[in-house]
């Protein structure tokens, strides 16, 4: 998967895929060949963290 350059679009895309297709961030990254570190880094810079209980990125 090529990650969008816009972080808000990235947030929307990742949360949608987590909600509709994947049971965890690690599963999404493995299946989509995406960098988990890059996703976490970019979204945390916007004030979002991955919440395993909700399987989505939430604002801090």
GROMACS .gro file of N, CA, C and O in nm:
model
  240
    1UNK      N    1   0.084  -0.117   0.000
    1UNK     CA    2   0.000   0.000   0.000
    1UNK      C    3   0.089   0.123   0.000
    1UNK      O    4   0.183   0.132   0.077
    2UNK      N    5   0.058   0.215  -0.084
    2UNK     CA    6   0.124   0.345  -0.083
    2UNK      C    7   0.044   0.434   0.011
    2UNK      O    8  -0.076   0.453  -0.006
    3UNK      N    9   0.112   0.486   0.112
    3UNK     CA   10   0.043   0.569   0.211
    3UNK      C   11   0.020   0.709   0.156
    3UNK      O   12   0.109   0.766   0.092
    4UNK      N   13  -0.099   0.765   0.180
    4UNK     CA   14  -0.127   0.901   0.135
    4UNK      C   15  -0.030   1.000   0.202
    4UNK      O   16   0.012   0.977   0.316
    5UNK      N   17   0.003   1.107   0.133
    5UNK     CA   18   0.094   1.207   0.189
    5UNK      C   19   0.023   1.296   0.290
    5UNK      O   20   0.087   1.347   0.381
    6UNK      N   21  -0.106   1.316   0.276
    6UNK     CA   22  -0.184   1.398   0.370
    6UNK      C   23  -0.217   1.314   0.493
    6UNK      O   24  -0.278   1.207   0.482
    7UNK      N   25  -0.177   1.361   0.610
    7UNK     CA   26  -0.196   1.283   0.732
    7UNK      C   27  -0.342   1.265   0.771
    7UNK      O   28  -0.379   1.165   0.832
    8UNK      N   29  -0.428   1.361   0.739
    8UNK     CA   30  -0.571   1.345   0.771
    8UNK      C   31  -0.634   1.237   0.682
    8UNK      O   32  -0.719   1.160   0.728
    9UNK      N   33  -0.592   1.230   0.558
    9UNK     CA   34  -0.641   1.124   0.470
    9UNK      C   35  -0.587   0.989   0.517
    9UNK      O   36  -0.659   0.889   0.517
   10UNK      N   37  -0.461   0.987   0.561
   10UNK     CA   38  -0.402   0.866   0.616
   10UNK      C   39  -0.482   0.818   0.736
   10UNK      O   40  -0.516   0.700   0.746
   11UNK      N   41  -0.516   0.908   0.826
   11UNK     CA   42  -0.595   0.873   0.945
   11UNK      C   43  -0.728   0.811   0.905
   11UNK      O   44  -0.768   0.706   0.956
   12UNK      N   45  -0.795   0.874   0.813
   12UNK     CA   46  -0.925   0.825   0.766
   12UNK      C   47  -0.911   0.688   0.700
   12UNK      O   48  -0.989   0.596   0.728
   13UNK      N   49  -0.814   0.673   0.615
   13UNK     CA   50  -0.792   0.546   0.544
   13UNK      C   51  -0.761   0.433   0.642
   13UNK      O   52  -0.822   0.326   0.634
   14UNK      N   53  -0.669   0.457   0.733
   14UNK     CA   54  -0.629   0.352   0.828
   14UNK      C   55  -0.745   0.314   0.919
   14UNK      O   56  -0.774   0.195   0.938
   15UNK      N   57  -0.816   0.412   0.974
   15UNK     CA   58  -0.928   0.380   1.062
   15UNK      C   59  -1.040   0.308   0.988
   15UNK      O   60  -1.103   0.218   1.043
   16UNK      N   61  -1.063   0.343   0.863
   16UNK     CA   62  -1.165   0.274   0.784
   16UNK      C   63  -1.125   0.129   0.760
   16UNK      O   64  -1.206   0.038   0.777
   17UNK      N   65  -1.000   0.108   0.722
   17UNK     CA   66  -0.953  -0.029   0.698
   17UNK      C   67  -0.956  -0.111   0.828
   17UNK      O   68  -0.992  -0.228   0.827
   18UNK      N   69  -0.919  -0.049   0.939
   18UNK     CA   70  -0.924  -0.120   1.067
   18UNK      C   71  -1.068  -0.157   1.103
   18UNK      O   72  -1.094  -0.267   1.151
   19UNK      N   73  -1.159  -0.068   1.079
   19UNK     CA   74  -1.300  -0.094   1.110
   19UNK      C   75  -1.360  -0.202   1.020
   19UNK      O   76  -1.431  -0.291   1.066
   20UNK      N   77  -1.329  -0.195   0.891
   20UNK     CA   78  -1.398  -0.280   0.792
   20UNK      C   79  -1.326  -0.409   0.755
   20UNK      O   80  -1.391  -0.504   0.713
   21UNK      N   81  -1.193  -0.412   0.767
   21UNK     CA   82  -1.119  -0.524   0.709
   21UNK      C   83  -1.023  -0.597   0.802
   21UNK      O   84  -0.994  -0.715   0.778
   22UNK      N   85  -0.970  -0.531   0.905
   22UNK     CA   86  -0.862  -0.591   0.983
   22UNK      C   87  -0.890  -0.587   1.133
   22UNK      O   88  -0.951  -0.493   1.183
   23UNK      N   89  -0.841  -0.688   1.203
   23UNK     CA   90  -0.864  -0.697   1.347
   23UNK      C   91  -0.754  -0.630   1.430
   23UNK      O   92  -0.768  -0.618   1.551
   24UNK      N   93  -0.647  -0.585   1.364
   24UNK     CA   94  -0.540  -0.515   1.436
   24UNK      C   95  -0.456  -0.434   1.339
   24UNK      O   96  -0.455  -0.461   1.218
   25UNK      N   97  -0.381  -0.340   1.394
   25UNK     CA   98  -0.291  -0.259   1.312
   25UNK      C   99  -0.180  -0.346   1.254
   25UNK      O  100  -0.145  -0.330   1.137
   26UNK      N  101  -0.128  -0.438   1.333
   26UNK     CA  102  -0.020  -0.522   1.281
   26UNK      C  103  -0.068  -0.611   1.166
   26UNK      O  104   0.005  -0.632   1.069
   27UNK      N  105  -0.191  -0.660   1.174
   27UNK     CA  106  -0.247  -0.740   1.064
   27UNK      C  107  -0.262  -0.654   0.939
   27UNK      O  108  -0.227  -0.697   0.828
   28UNK      N  109  -0.314  -0.533   0.955
   28UNK     CA  110  -0.329  -0.442   0.841
   28UNK      C  111  -0.194  -0.418   0.774
   28UNK      O  112  -0.181  -0.430   0.652
   29UNK      N  113  -0.093  -0.386   0.855
   29UNK     CA  114   0.039  -0.356   0.799
   29UNK      C  115   0.101  -0.476   0.730
   29UNK      O  116   0.163  -0.462   0.625
   30UNK      N  117   0.084  -0.592   0.789
   30UNK     CA  118   0.138  -0.714   0.727
   30UNK      C  119   0.070  -0.744   0.594
   30UNK      O  120   0.137  -0.772   0.495
   31UNK      N  121  -0.061  -0.739   0.593
   31UNK     CA  122  -0.136  -0.772   0.471
   31UNK      C  123  -0.119  -0.667   0.361
   31UNK      O  124  -0.118  -0.700   0.243
   32UNK      N  125  -0.110  -0.541   0.401
   32UNK     CA  126  -0.102  -0.431   0.303
   32UNK      C  127   0.043  -0.391   0.272
   32UNK      O  128   0.066  -0.298   0.195
   33UNK      N  129   0.140  -0.458   0.336
   33UNK     CA  130   0.281  -0.425   0.319
   33UNK      C  131   0.307  -0.277   0.347
   33UNK      O  132   0.367  -0.206   0.267
   34UNK      N  133   0.256  -0.232   0.462
   34UNK     CA  134   0.271  -0.093   0.503
   34UNK      C  135   0.360  -0.087   0.627
   34UNK      O  136   0.368  -0.183   0.703
   35UNK      N  137   0.425   0.025   0.647
   35UNK     CA  138   0.514   0.042   0.761
   35UNK      C  139   0.435   0.084   0.885
   35UNK      O  140   0.381   0.195   0.891
   36UNK      N  141   0.430  -0.006   0.982
   36UNK     CA  142   0.359   0.025   1.107
   36UNK      C  143   0.426   0.143   1.178
   36UNK      O  144   0.357   0.231   1.229
   37UNK      N  145   0.558   0.146   1.178
   37UNK     CA  146   0.631   0.256   1.243
   37UNK      C  147   0.599   0.390   1.180
   37UNK      O  148   0.580   0.490   1.250
   38UNK      N  149   0.592   0.394   1.046
   38UNK     CA  150   0.562   0.520   0.978
   38UNK      C  151   0.420   0.567   1.010
   38UNK      O  152   0.398   0.685   1.036
   39UNK      N  153   0.326   0.475   1.008
   39UNK     CA  154   0.186   0.511   1.038
   39UNK      C  155   0.175   0.565   1.180
   39UNK      O  156   0.118   0.673   1.202
   40UNK      N  157   0.232   0.493   1.276
   40UNK     CA  158   0.226   0.537   1.415
   40UNK      C  159   0.294   0.672   1.433
   40UNK      O  160   0.241   0.761   1.499
   41UNK      N  161   0.409   0.689   1.372
   41UNK     CA  162   0.484   0.814   1.383
   41UNK      C  163   0.407   0.932   1.325
   41UNK      O  164   0.395   1.037   1.390
   42UNK      N  165   0.354   0.916   1.206
   42UNK     CA  166   0.283   1.025   1.141
   42UNK      C  167   0.155   1.062   1.216
   42UNK      O  168   0.123   1.180   1.232
   43UNK      N  169   0.083   0.962   1.262
   43UNK     CA  170  -0.043   0.991   1.331
   43UNK      C  171  -0.020   1.041   1.473
   43UNK      O  172  -0.096   1.126   1.521
   44UNK      N  173   0.084   0.994   1.538
   44UNK     CA  174   0.113   1.046   1.673
   44UNK      C  175   0.157   1.191   1.666
   44UNK      O  176   0.131   1.268   1.759
   45UNK      N  177   0.222   1.231   1.557
   45UNK     CA  178   0.261   1.371   1.539
   45UNK      C  179   0.138   1.463   1.529
   45UNK      O  180   0.147   1.582   1.558
   46UNK      N  181   0.023   1.404   1.495
   46UNK     CA  182  -0.103   1.480   1.487
   46UNK      C  183  -0.183   1.469   1.617
   46UNK      O  184  -0.292   1.523   1.628
   47UNK      N  185  -0.131   1.393   1.713
   47UNK     CA  186  -0.200   1.378   1.840
   47UNK      C  187  -0.292   1.257   1.847
   47UNK      O  188  -0.384   1.254   1.928
   48UNK      N  189  -0.266   1.156   1.765
   48UNK     CA  190  -0.347   1.033   1.765
   48UNK      C  191  -0.261   0.915   1.806
   48UNK      O  192  -0.145   0.906   1.769
   49UNK      N  193  -0.322   0.825   1.884
   49UNK     CA  194  -0.253   0.702   1.924
   49UNK      C  195  -0.344   0.585   1.891
   49UNK      O  196  -0.466   0.597   1.888
   50UNK      N  197  -0.280   0.471   1.865
   50UNK     CA  198  -0.355   0.350   1.836
   50UNK      C  199  -0.412   0.294   1.964
   50UNK      O  200  -0.341   0.272   2.062
   51UNK      N  201  -0.542   0.269   1.966
   51UNK     CA  202  -0.612   0.212   2.080
   51UNK      C  203  -0.652   0.070   2.043
   51UNK      O  204  -0.741   0.051   1.960
   52UNK      N  205  -0.585  -0.028   2.103
   52UNK     CA  206  -0.610  -0.168   2.069
   52UNK      C  207  -0.753  -0.210   2.103
   52UNK      O  208  -0.813  -0.290   2.031
   53UNK      N  209  -0.807  -0.158   2.212
   53UNK     CA  210  -0.942  -0.197   2.255
   53UNK      C  211  -1.047  -0.157   2.151
   53UNK      O  212  -1.144  -0.230   2.128
   54UNK      N  213  -1.026  -0.044   2.087
   54UNK     CA  214  -1.119   0.004   1.985
   54UNK      C  215  -1.071  -0.028   1.843
   54UNK      O  216  -1.143  -0.002   1.746
   55UNK      N  217  -0.948  -0.077   1.831
   55UNK     CA  218  -0.887  -0.107   1.701
   55UNK      C  219  -0.895   0.014   1.608
   55UNK      O  220  -0.937   0.004   1.493
   56UNK      N  221  -0.855   0.128   1.660
   56UNK     CA  222  -0.854   0.250   1.580
   56UNK      C  223  -0.760   0.353   1.645
   56UNK      O  224  -0.721   0.339   1.759
   57UNK      N  225  -0.728   0.453   1.566
   57UNK     CA  226  -0.649   0.565   1.617
   57UNK      C  227  -0.746   0.667   1.676
   57UNK      O  228  -0.847   0.703   1.612
   58UNK      N  229  -0.715   0.709   1.797
   58UNK     CA  230  -0.800   0.805   1.869
   58UNK      C  231  -0.714   0.924   1.911
   58UNK      O  232  -0.595   0.910   1.939
   59UNK      N  233  -0.778   1.042   1.920
   59UNK     CA  234  -0.709   1.162   1.964
   59UNK      C  235  -0.671   1.147   2.112
   59UNK      O  236  -0.747   1.090   2.190
   60UNK      N  237  -0.554   1.197   2.146
   60UNK     CA  238  -0.506   1.190   2.284
   60UNK      C  239  -0.575   1.297   2.366
   60UNK      O  240  -0.595   1.405   2.326
   0.00000   0.00000   0.00000
